[in-house]
Amino acid sequence: MLDWILTKLSDRLGVAPPGSAEQLSRRIVFEQPWPQWLYAFTILGSFALIVWLYRHEGKASTASKIVLVTLRLSLVLLALFMLSEAVLSIQRWGLPNLVILVDDSASGAIVDQYATASERESLAALADSAGPRPGGAKAQEKSTAGSEASTAAPSEGGTNRLDIARGLILRDRATLLRELQKTHRVRIYRVSNSAQPVAEVDSPGDVDPAVERLRAIEPAGTQTRLGDGVRQVLTELRGAPPSAIVLLSDGQTTEGEPLAKVSELAARKGVPLYTVGLGSPDPARDLELGELLVDDVVFVDDAVRFQAKLSAHGFKGQKVTVRLKEREPGSTDPKNDRVIATREVDSPPDGQPERIELVHRPRTTGERTFVVEVDRQPRELQTDNNRIERVITVRKEKLRVLFVDNEPRYEFRYLKNYLERDESIELAIVLLSSDPEYSEQDRSALPTFPTSKDELFAYDVVLIGDADTSYLSQSQMQNLVEFVTENSGGVLFVAGELFDPLGYRGTPLELLLPIELADARNPTAVGAGVAAYRPELTIEGRASPIFRLGDNEVESMNIWNRLPELFWYLEAPRKKPAALVLAEHPTVIGSEGKIPLILYHFLGRGKVMFHAFDDTWRWRFRAGDRYFGRFWVQTIRFMARSRLIGNRQAEIQTDRRRYQRGQPIQIRVRFLNPGLAPAGEEVTAQVQRQGQGPRRLTLRHVPGSKGVFEGALAQAAEGEYEVTLLPPPALPRPVTAGFRVDPPIGEREHIEMNQPELVRAASASGGKFYTPLEAAGLLRDLPKDQRTPLDADPPIPLWNTWPVLAAFLTILALEWVIRKRKQMV
């Protein structure tokens, strides 16, 4: 009541209102004070004397006497008020700073899968209480798309950590801010890479703008520097340290000073940390499929291997089911996918992905969509990474193979006999040194090497053994070059001791070879012995379908390492620049490293492979055609791929399937037929993120290459992307590739709430830790009344003002009137 009276009095007397982040303290003081005992003696003595006098007045009633005593005592008090020279004292106080730090790193986009439904519902209601984001549903949709991870946000939506932080501050019409503003200067920061100011709340009018700025915060920080952020705030406010710091975060520091260490500095400065933990403290649980390897073009009834990497977090040793599904033609609904293979596997340890393989033999031709999917697990962080799709072309026609050799050596005999029996291959042979009657006696034999382009171009693959080029004309050899460069054909050279490849120097066939003939030699021709050896597969070789001799990669390597040894090879130490080595000699070293034994390169629209040995027939020992035949059929199909891809005469690739935000994305376009490449130095690719509009990227020609263009996307936000080559007129259909951008690894490596760190920081600094559902007590626990005095207004005299004099005279006149009417005078 007294505060209200003093407030009204100061307003009436024209006292300036409190400024921003100020409070006024109003009180009445005496400039000529008496000793307290004298005040007490005067008041009590006057009261006793007045009561004694009126008790002896016999003419008035008791009620009248009480009124008169009160009036007379009021006169005494007013007299003391004036004699003591009473004034109105105005003291101005500054409010203490209070800092709110909101973690806006990329981990704020994580939608945690909490253990109980009640906890999920309570936190969702808390987040909803923050109200709509700026831009409404579109902004929310944009935020969700920008933080897909994940890492980070799961595909099914939900309440992310930043939404919960906003709800804690803004619920009930920002009650927390409005109450804090009354007793503090509230400073709001967002903290990730550093601490950045968001809003200052010094007056009630600052609350609504602060609310809008809080709603606009996005979880976009690439790092979380909680310790550095707290230290930065303490440094910036060192002149007026905050009374407390409220930190809303998951507690995970990815870079810089740990939070627990900087809490010691806060304690020395007398600044307690009140930490609110966001997220679940349980380790993240997630299964992810990636890097699906499968041939783009396959044959009906072929054993198609679908290989994908399975990564797991929080499921070590648990059994999970991986399914291979085929999409019904014309359907876009995943619910209609048909399960065609199932495999139960053990989840790998965290951070140690393992490759899994499922095998299927397609029965129908055409473009088919296949899906590899791992079953969703309870409380899994995200499920959009549980499946991966691939479109495969299934074909049924036979491959036409032309096999050319000079003599019926062992390699020729065994390979000819096997290929004639294989139902997927239509074989024709040319034995250059044979008698004319041979072609009449062997159903596969041709009398001569094809003389016209049309005849040669009808084949898919040409195998050239130890063929003597003296039997071939220049035009026939030139046709063979054009068979590769223009007709997308595949040519495989199988080295021999007489002609292939040393006899091809200076001929058009030298252009085809992926090796340099200048340094090539036959070791046995110069008297050097060849020790038994087994070709050693390179990394590229182990990943190639040519060498898949078993049902999986491990079994294939075991089989390869048990194959009989070989006893001859042609030494060609230097390969051409674009050649890729699949197998090399295990011990013999050349000028560029180990001697290549199996290698290939692209040339124009097709490809050419070279085998530096001719005794794979030895692999039939005690195994028959099991591995020998599988190796050769898979090799021929690999060589025929350029023909099988048909209209796909260009391909676009990224240097990886997944990136961290901030990493450059290398995009490469290669025209399998250089004749289809544009004449200029540039091509254009369209890069589009799901849910957003496209943008264009210029790719420039790579010097020294033919039909290869490269470019880089400096950085991209999180999400799934599709890259499309904007085709020149010669390309019949778009060429596309996909990639994904994730938050930086620091934001994804440890995504559970670091509750121990938050508890230590709060305890060491004299603060307190809360979960979001316990944070209702935060306002009650914050330090109370730590105001700092600023200055005092000049005292305003009250004792000599006319209202006081008027009151004195009024009381005096009123007492005289009452006494007159009661006949006491």
CSV table of C-alpha atoms in Angstrom, one decimal, residues 157-515:
chain,number,residue,atom,x,y,z
A,157,GLY,CA,9.3,-35.7,-38.4
A,158,GLY,CA,8.7,-34.9,-34.7
A,159,THR,CA,9.9,-32.6,-32.1
A,160,ASN,CA,13.6,-31.7,-32.4
A,161,ARG,CA,15.8,-30.3,-29.7
A,162,LEU,CA,15.8,-26.7,-30.8
A,163,ASP,CA,11.9,-26.8,-30.8
A,164,ILE,CA,12.0,-28.0,-27.2
A,165,ALA,CA,14.5,-25.2,-26.2
A,166,ARG,CA,12.2,-22.6,-27.8
A,167,GLY,CA,9.2,-24.1,-26.0
A,168,LEU,CA,10.9,-23.8,-22.6
A,169,ILE,CA,11.5,-20.0,-23.2
A,170,LEU,CA,8.3,-19.1,-25.0
A,171,ARG,CA,5.6,-21.2,-23.4
A,172,ASP,CA,2.6,-19.5,-21.8
A,173,ARG,CA,3.1,-16.3,-23.9
A,174,ALA,CA,6.8,-16.1,-23.0
A,175,THR,CA,6.1,-16.0,-19.3
A,176,LEU,CA,9.7,-16.8,-18.5
A,177,LEU,CA,11.0,-13.8,-20.4
A,178,ARG,CA,8.4,-11.5,-19.0
A,179,GLU,CA,9.1,-12.5,-15.4
A,180,LEU,CA,12.9,-12.3,-15.9
A,181,GLN,CA,12.6,-8.9,-17.5
A,182,LYS,CA,11.1,-7.5,-14.3
A,183,THR,CA,14.3,-8.2,-12.3
A,184,HIS,CA,17.0,-8.6,-14.9
A,185,ARG,CA,18.5,-7.3,-18.1
A,186,VAL,CA,18.0,-10.5,-20.2
A,187,ARG,CA,20.6,-11.2,-22.9
A,188,ILE,CA,19.8,-14.0,-25.3
A,189,TYR,CA,22.6,-15.6,-27.4
A,190,ARG,CA,22.7,-18.5,-29.8
A,191,VAL,CA,25.8,-20.7,-29.4
A,192,SER,CA,27.4,-23.1,-31.9
A,193,ASN,CA,30.5,-22.0,-33.8
A,194,SER,CA,30.6,-19.0,-31.4
A,195,ALA,CA,28.2,-17.1,-29.2
A,196,GLN,CA,26.1,-14.7,-31.3
A,197,PRO,CA,23.6,-12.1,-29.8
A,198,VAL,CA,20.0,-12.8,-30.6
A,199,ALA,CA,18.0,-10.3,-28.5
A,200,GLU,CA,18.2,-8.0,-25.5
A,201,VAL,CA,15.1,-7.7,-23.2
A,202,ASP,CA,15.3,-4.6,-21.1
A,203,SER,CA,11.7,-3.6,-21.0
A,204,PRO,CA,8.3,-5.2,-21.6
A,205,GLY,CA,8.3,-3.8,-25.1
A,206,ASP,CA,11.4,-5.9,-26.0
A,207,VAL,CA,9.7,-9.2,-25.3
A,208,ASP,CA,7.7,-9.6,-28.5
A,209,PRO,CA,10.7,-8.8,-30.8
A,210,ALA,CA,12.8,-11.3,-28.8
A,211,VAL,CA,10.2,-13.9,-29.3
A,212,GLU,CA,10.2,-13.5,-33.1
A,213,ARG,CA,14.0,-13.7,-33.2
A,214,LEU,CA,14.0,-16.9,-31.1
A,215,ARG,CA,11.5,-18.5,-33.4
A,216,ALA,CA,13.7,-17.7,-36.4
A,217,ILE,CA,16.8,-19.5,-35.1
A,218,GLU,CA,17.7,-22.5,-37.3
A,219,PRO,CA,19.9,-25.5,-36.2
A,220,ALA,CA,22.7,-24.7,-38.7
A,221,GLY,CA,25.9,-24.5,-36.7
A,222,THR,CA,28.7,-26.7,-38.0
A,223,GLN,CA,30.4,-27.0,-34.6
A,224,THR,CA,29.5,-26.9,-31.0
A,225,ARG,CA,31.8,-24.7,-28.9
A,226,LEU,CA,30.0,-24.5,-25.6
A,227,GLY,CA,33.0,-23.8,-23.4
A,228,ASP,CA,34.3,-21.1,-25.8
A,229,GLY,CA,30.8,-19.6,-26.0
A,230,VAL,CA,30.4,-19.3,-22.2
A,231,ARG,CA,33.9,-17.8,-21.9
A,232,GLN,CA,33.1,-15.3,-24.7
A,233,VAL,CA,30.0,-14.1,-22.8
A,234,LEU,CA,31.9,-13.8,-19.5
A,235,THR,CA,34.5,-11.7,-21.3
A,236,GLU,CA,32.0,-9.4,-23.1
A,237,LEU,CA,30.2,-8.8,-19.8
A,238,ARG,CA,33.2,-8.5,-17.6
A,239,GLY,CA,32.3,-5.0,-16.5
A,240,ALA,CA,28.9,-6.2,-15.2
A,241,PRO,CA,29.0,-10.0,-14.8
A,242,PRO,CA,25.7,-11.7,-15.3
A,243,SER,CA,23.9,-12.9,-12.2
A,244,ALA,CA,23.5,-16.3,-13.9
A,245,ILE,CA,23.8,-18.1,-17.3
A,246,VAL,CA,21.1,-20.4,-18.4
A,247,LEU,CA,22.3,-22.9,-21.0
A,248,LEU,CA,19.9,-24.9,-23.1
A,249,SER,CA,22.0,-27.6,-24.9
A,250,ASP,CA,22.7,-31.3,-25.3
A,251,GLY,CA,26.1,-30.7,-23.7
A,252,GLN,CA,28.2,-32.1,-26.5
A,253,THR,CA,31.2,-30.0,-27.2
A,254,THR,CA,32.7,-30.9,-30.6
A,255,GLU,CA,35.5,-28.2,-30.7
A,256,GLY,CA,37.3,-26.0,-28.2
A,257,GLU,CA,37.3,-25.7,-24.5
A,258,PRO,CA,35.2,-28.2,-22.5
A,259,LEU,CA,32.1,-26.8,-20.7
A,260,ALA,CA,33.2,-28.3,-17.4
A,261,LYS,CA,36.5,-26.4,-17.5
A,262,VAL,CA,35.0,-23.0,-18.2
A,263,SER,CA,32.6,-23.6,-15.4
A,264,GLU,CA,35.5,-23.1,-13.0
A,265,LEU,CA,36.0,-19.6,-14.4
A,266,ALA,CA,32.3,-18.9,-14.0
A,267,ALA,CA,32.5,-20.0,-10.4
A,268,ARG,CA,35.5,-17.6,-9.7
A,269,LYS,CA,33.4,-14.8,-11.2
A,270,GLY,CA,30.4,-15.8,-9.1
A,271,VAL,CA,28.3,-16.6,-12.1
A,272,PRO,CA,26.3,-19.9,-11.6
A,273,LEU,CA,25.4,-22.0,-14.7
A,274,TYR,CA,21.9,-23.3,-14.9
A,275,THR,CA,22.0,-26.1,-17.5
A,276,VAL,CA,18.9,-27.5,-19.3
A,277,GLY,CA,19.7,-30.8,-21.1
A,278,LEU,CA,18.2,-31.3,-24.5
A,279,GLY,CA,17.8,-34.7,-26.1
A,280,SER,CA,17.9,-38.2,-24.8
A,281,PRO,CA,20.9,-39.4,-22.7
A,282,ASP,CA,20.7,-42.9,-24.2
A,283,PRO,CA,23.2,-43.7,-27.0
A,284,ALA,CA,21.7,-43.1,-30.5
A,285,ARG,CA,20.3,-46.1,-32.2
A,286,ASP,CA,20.4,-46.2,-36.0
A,287,LEU,CA,20.8,-48.6,-38.9
A,288,GLU,CA,21.9,-47.3,-42.3
A,289,LEU,CA,22.3,-48.9,-45.7
A,290,GLY,CA,24.6,-47.3,-48.3
A,291,GLU,CA,27.0,-47.8,-51.2
A,292,LEU,CA,24.8,-50.3,-53.1
A,293,LEU,CA,26.9,-52.2,-55.7
A,294,VAL,CA,25.1,-54.0,-58.5
A,295,ASP,CA,25.5,-54.2,-62.3
A,296,ASP,CA,23.3,-51.7,-64.2
A,297,VAL,CA,22.7,-54.2,-67.0
A,298,VAL,CA,22.2,-57.9,-66.3
A,299,PHE,CA,20.8,-61.0,-67.9
A,300,VAL,CA,17.7,-63.1,-67.2
A,301,ASP,CA,18.6,-65.9,-64.8
A,302,ASP,CA,21.9,-64.4,-64.1
A,303,ALA,CA,23.0,-64.4,-60.4
A,304,VAL,CA,22.8,-60.7,-59.6
A,305,ARG,CA,24.6,-59.7,-56.5
A,306,PHE,CA,23.3,-56.8,-54.5
A,307,GLN,CA,26.0,-55.6,-52.2
A,308,ALA,CA,25.4,-52.8,-49.6
A,309,LYS,CA,27.2,-51.5,-46.6
A,310,LEU,CA,25.3,-51.8,-43.3
A,311,SER,CA,26.2,-49.4,-40.6
A,312,ALA,CA,24.8,-49.6,-37.1
A,313,HIS,CA,24.8,-47.5,-33.9
A,314,GLY,CA,23.5,-48.9,-30.7
A,315,PHE,CA,22.6,-52.4,-32.1
A,316,LYS,CA,25.9,-54.3,-31.8
A,317,GLY,CA,25.4,-58.0,-32.0
A,318,GLN,CA,21.6,-57.8,-32.4
A,319,LYS,CA,20.0,-59.7,-35.2
A,320,VAL,CA,18.4,-57.6,-38.0
A,321,THR,CA,16.7,-58.6,-41.2
A,322,VAL,CA,17.8,-57.3,-44.5
A,323,ARG,CA,15.3,-57.7,-47.4
A,324,LEU,CA,15.7,-57.4,-51.2
A,325,LYS,CA,12.5,-56.2,-52.8
A,326,GLU,CA,11.3,-55.7,-56.4
A,327,ARG,CA,9.0,-52.9,-57.2
A,328,GLU,CA,5.9,-53.8,-59.2
A,329,PRO,CA,6.0,-52.2,-62.7
A,330,GLY,CA,4.2,-48.9,-62.7
A,331,SER,CA,3.9,-48.7,-58.9
A,332,THR,CA,5.3,-45.8,-56.8
A,333,ASP,CA,4.1,-47.1,-53.4
A,334,PRO,CA,6.8,-48.9,-51.4
A,335,LYS,CA,4.0,-50.9,-49.8
A,336,ASN,CA,3.6,-52.8,-53.1
A,337,ASP,CA,7.3,-53.9,-53.2
A,338,ARG,CA,7.6,-57.6,-53.4
A,339,VAL,CA,10.1,-59.4,-51.1
A,340,ILE,CA,12.4,-61.7,-53.2
A,341,ALA,CA,15.3,-62.4,-50.8
A,342,THR,CA,15.8,-62.2,-47.1
A,343,ARG,CA,18.9,-62.5,-44.9
A,344,GLU,CA,19.3,-62.2,-41.2
A,345,VAL,CA,22.6,-60.7,-40.1
A,346,ASP,CA,24.3,-59.5,-36.9
A,347,SER,CA,24.5,-55.8,-36.5
A,348,PRO,CA,28.1,-54.6,-36.8
A,349,PRO,CA,29.8,-52.7,-34.0
A,350,ASP,CA,29.4,-48.9,-34.0
A,351,GLY,CA,31.5,-47.2,-36.6
A,352,GLN,CA,32.5,-50.4,-38.3
A,353,PRO,CA,30.2,-50.9,-41.4
A,354,GLU,CA,30.1,-54.3,-42.9
A,355,ARG,CA,29.2,-55.3,-46.4
A,356,ILE,CA,26.2,-57.5,-46.9
A,357,GLU,CA,25.1,-59.3,-50.0
A,358,LEU,CA,21.9,-60.7,-51.4
A,359,VAL,CA,21.6,-62.6,-54.6
A,360,HIS,CA,18.6,-62.7,-57.0
A,361,ARG,CA,18.1,-64.3,-60.4
A,362,PRO,CA,15.7,-62.0,-62.4
A,363,ARG,CA,13.1,-63.8,-64.5
A,364,THR,CA,11.6,-60.9,-66.5
A,365,THR,CA,13.2,-58.4,-68.9
A,366,GLY,CA,13.0,-54.6,-68.9
A,367,GLU,CA,13.9,-51.9,-66.4
A,368,ARG,CA,13.3,-53.1,-62.9
A,369,THR,CA,13.5,-51.2,-59.6
A,370,PHE,CA,15.1,-53.2,-56.7
A,371,VAL,CA,15.2,-52.1,-53.1
A,372,VAL,CA,17.5,-53.3,-50.4
A,373,GLU,CA,16.0,-52.6,-47.0
A,374,VAL,CA,16.8,-53.3,-43.4
A,375,ASP,CA,13.9,-53.6,-41.0
A,376,ARG,CA,13.1,-50.7,-38.8
A,377,GLN,CA,14.1,-51.2,-35.1
A,378,PRO,CA,12.4,-49.8,-32.0
A,379,ARG,CA,13.6,-46.3,-31.0
A,380,GLU,CA,15.7,-46.0,-34.2
A,381,LEU,CA,16.9,-42.4,-34.7
A,382,GLN,CA,15.9,-42.2,-38.4
A,383,THR,CA,14.5,-44.6,-40.9
A,384,ASP,CA,14.9,-42.8,-44.2
A,385,ASN,CA,18.4,-44.4,-44.5
A,386,ASN,CA,17.1,-47.9,-44.0
A,387,ARG,CA,16.5,-48.5,-47.7
A,388,ILE,CA,18.4,-47.9,-50.9
A,389,GLU,CA,17.0,-48.3,-54.5
A,390,ARG,CA,18.5,-49.1,-57.9
A,391,VAL,CA,17.1,-49.4,-61.4
A,392,ILE,CA,18.5,-52.3,-63.3
A,393,THR,CA,18.0,-53.3,-66.9
A,394,VAL,CA,17.4,-57.0,-67.4
A,395,ARG,CA,18.2,-58.4,-70.8
A,396,LYS,CA,17.7,-61.8,-72.3
A,397,GLU,CA,19.6,-61.9,-75.7
A,398,LYS,CA,22.9,-63.8,-76.1
A,399,LEU,CA,26.2,-62.1,-76.3
A,400,ARG,CA,27.9,-62.5,-79.7
A,401,VAL,CA,31.6,-63.2,-79.2
A,402,LEU,CA,34.3,-63.5,-81.9
A,403,PHE,CA,37.4,-65.4,-80.8
A,404,VAL,CA,40.6,-64.9,-82.9
A,405,ASP,CA,43.8,-66.9,-82.4
A,406,ASN,CA,46.7,-68.1,-84.5
A,407,GLU,CA,47.1,-71.7,-83.2
A,408,PRO,CA,44.9,-73.9,-81.1
A,409,ARG,CA,46.9,-73.5,-77.9
A,410,TYR,CA,45.6,-74.7,-74.6
A,411,GLU,CA,44.0,-71.4,-73.7
A,412,PHE,CA,42.1,-71.4,-77.0
A,413,ARG,CA,41.0,-75.0,-76.8
A,414,TYR,CA,39.6,-74.9,-73.3
A,415,LEU,CA,38.0,-71.5,-73.6
A,416,LYS,CA,36.4,-72.4,-77.0
A,417,ASN,CA,34.9,-75.6,-75.7
A,418,TYR,CA,33.4,-73.8,-72.7
A,419,LEU,CA,32.0,-70.9,-74.5
A,420,GLU,CA,30.4,-73.1,-77.1
A,421,ARG,CA,28.4,-74.8,-74.3
A,422,ASP,CA,27.4,-71.7,-72.5
A,423,GLU,CA,23.8,-70.8,-73.4
A,424,SER,CA,24.3,-67.1,-72.9
A,425,ILE,CA,27.0,-66.8,-75.5
A,426,GLU,CA,26.9,-67.2,-79.3
A,427,LEU,CA,30.5,-67.9,-80.3
A,428,ALA,CA,32.3,-67.5,-83.6
A,429,ILE,CA,36.0,-68.4,-83.9
A,430,VAL,CA,38.7,-67.5,-86.4
A,431,LEU,CA,41.8,-69.7,-86.3
A,432,LEU,CA,44.2,-67.8,-88.6
A,433,SER,CA,46.6,-70.6,-89.4
A,434,SER,CA,44.0,-73.3,-90.0
A,435,ASP,CA,43.3,-75.1,-93.2
A,436,PRO,CA,40.5,-73.8,-95.4
A,437,GLU,CA,38.5,-76.9,-94.6
A,438,TYR,CA,38.5,-76.2,-90.9
A,439,SER,CA,35.6,-73.8,-91.1
A,440,GLU,CA,33.5,-76.5,-92.7
A,441,GLN,CA,34.3,-79.0,-90.0
A,442,ASP,CA,33.7,-76.8,-87.0
A,443,ARG,CA,30.3,-75.2,-86.6
A,444,SER,CA,31.7,-72.2,-84.7
A,445,ALA,CA,34.5,-71.5,-87.1
A,446,LEU,CA,34.6,-68.7,-89.7
A,447,PRO,CA,36.9,-69.0,-92.8
A,448,THR,CA,38.4,-65.5,-92.3
A,449,PHE,CA,38.3,-62.5,-90.1
A,450,PRO,CA,35.3,-60.3,-90.9
A,451,THR,CA,36.2,-57.9,-93.8
A,452,SER,CA,33.3,-55.4,-93.5
A,453,LYS,CA,32.4,-53.2,-90.6
A,454,ASP,CA,28.8,-54.5,-90.7
A,455,GLU,CA,30.0,-58.1,-90.1
A,456,LEU,CA,32.4,-57.1,-87.3
A,457,PHE,CA,30.0,-54.6,-85.7
A,458,ALA,CA,27.5,-57.4,-85.2
A,459,TYR,CA,29.6,-58.8,-82.4
A,460,ASP,CA,29.6,-57.6,-78.8
A,461,VAL,CA,33.1,-58.7,-77.7
A,462,VAL,CA,36.2,-59.7,-79.7
A,463,LEU,CA,38.8,-62.0,-78.0
A,464,ILE,CA,42.2,-61.8,-79.6
A,465,GLY,CA,44.7,-64.5,-78.6
A,466,ASP,CA,48.2,-64.8,-80.0
A,467,ALA,CA,47.0,-63.7,-83.4
A,468,ASP,CA,49.5,-62.9,-86.2
A,469,THR,CA,48.6,-59.6,-87.8
A,470,SER,CA,50.1,-60.7,-91.1
A,471,TYR,CA,46.8,-62.4,-91.6
A,472,LEU,CA,44.9,-59.2,-91.1
A,473,SER,CA,44.7,-56.2,-93.5
A,474,GLN,CA,45.1,-52.6,-92.4
A,475,SER,CA,41.4,-52.1,-93.0
A,476,GLN,CA,40.5,-55.0,-90.9
A,477,MET,CA,42.6,-53.8,-88.0
A,478,GLN,CA,41.2,-50.3,-88.5
A,479,ASN,CA,37.7,-51.7,-88.4
A,480,LEU,CA,38.6,-53.3,-85.1
A,481,VAL,CA,39.7,-49.9,-83.7
A,482,GLU,CA,36.4,-48.4,-84.8
A,483,PHE,CA,34.5,-51.4,-83.4
A,484,VAL,CA,35.6,-50.1,-80.0
A,485,THR,CA,35.6,-46.4,-80.4
A,486,GLU,CA,32.4,-46.0,-82.4
A,487,ASN,CA,30.4,-49.2,-81.9
A,488,SER,CA,30.8,-49.5,-78.1
A,489,GLY,CA,32.5,-52.9,-78.5
A,490,GLY,CA,34.8,-54.7,-76.2
A,491,VAL,CA,38.1,-56.1,-77.2
A,492,LEU,CA,40.1,-58.4,-74.9
A,493,PHE,CA,43.8,-59.3,-75.8
A,494,VAL,CA,45.1,-62.5,-74.3
A,495,ALA,CA,48.9,-62.4,-74.5
A,496,GLY,CA,50.9,-65.0,-76.3
A,497,GLU,CA,54.6,-65.8,-76.7
A,498,LEU,CA,54.8,-65.1,-80.4
A,499,PHE,CA,52.6,-62.2,-81.5
A,500,ASP,CA,50.3,-60.7,-78.9
A,501,PRO,CA,51.1,-58.0,-78.1
A,502,LEU,CA,54.8,-57.5,-79.1
A,503,GLY,CA,54.0,-58.1,-82.8
A,504,TYR,CA,51.4,-55.2,-82.8
A,505,ARG,CA,54.0,-52.4,-82.6
A,506,GLY,CA,53.3,-49.9,-85.3
A,507,THR,CA,49.9,-51.3,-86.2
A,508,PRO,CA,46.4,-49.9,-85.5
A,509,LEU,CA,46.1,-52.5,-82.7
A,510,GLU,CA,48.8,-50.7,-80.7
A,511,LEU,CA,46.3,-47.9,-80.2
A,512,LEU,CA,43.8,-50.3,-78.6
A,513,LEU,CA,46.2,-51.8,-76.0
A,514,PRO,CA,46.0,-50.3,-72.5
A,515,ILE,CA,49.8,-51.0,-72.1
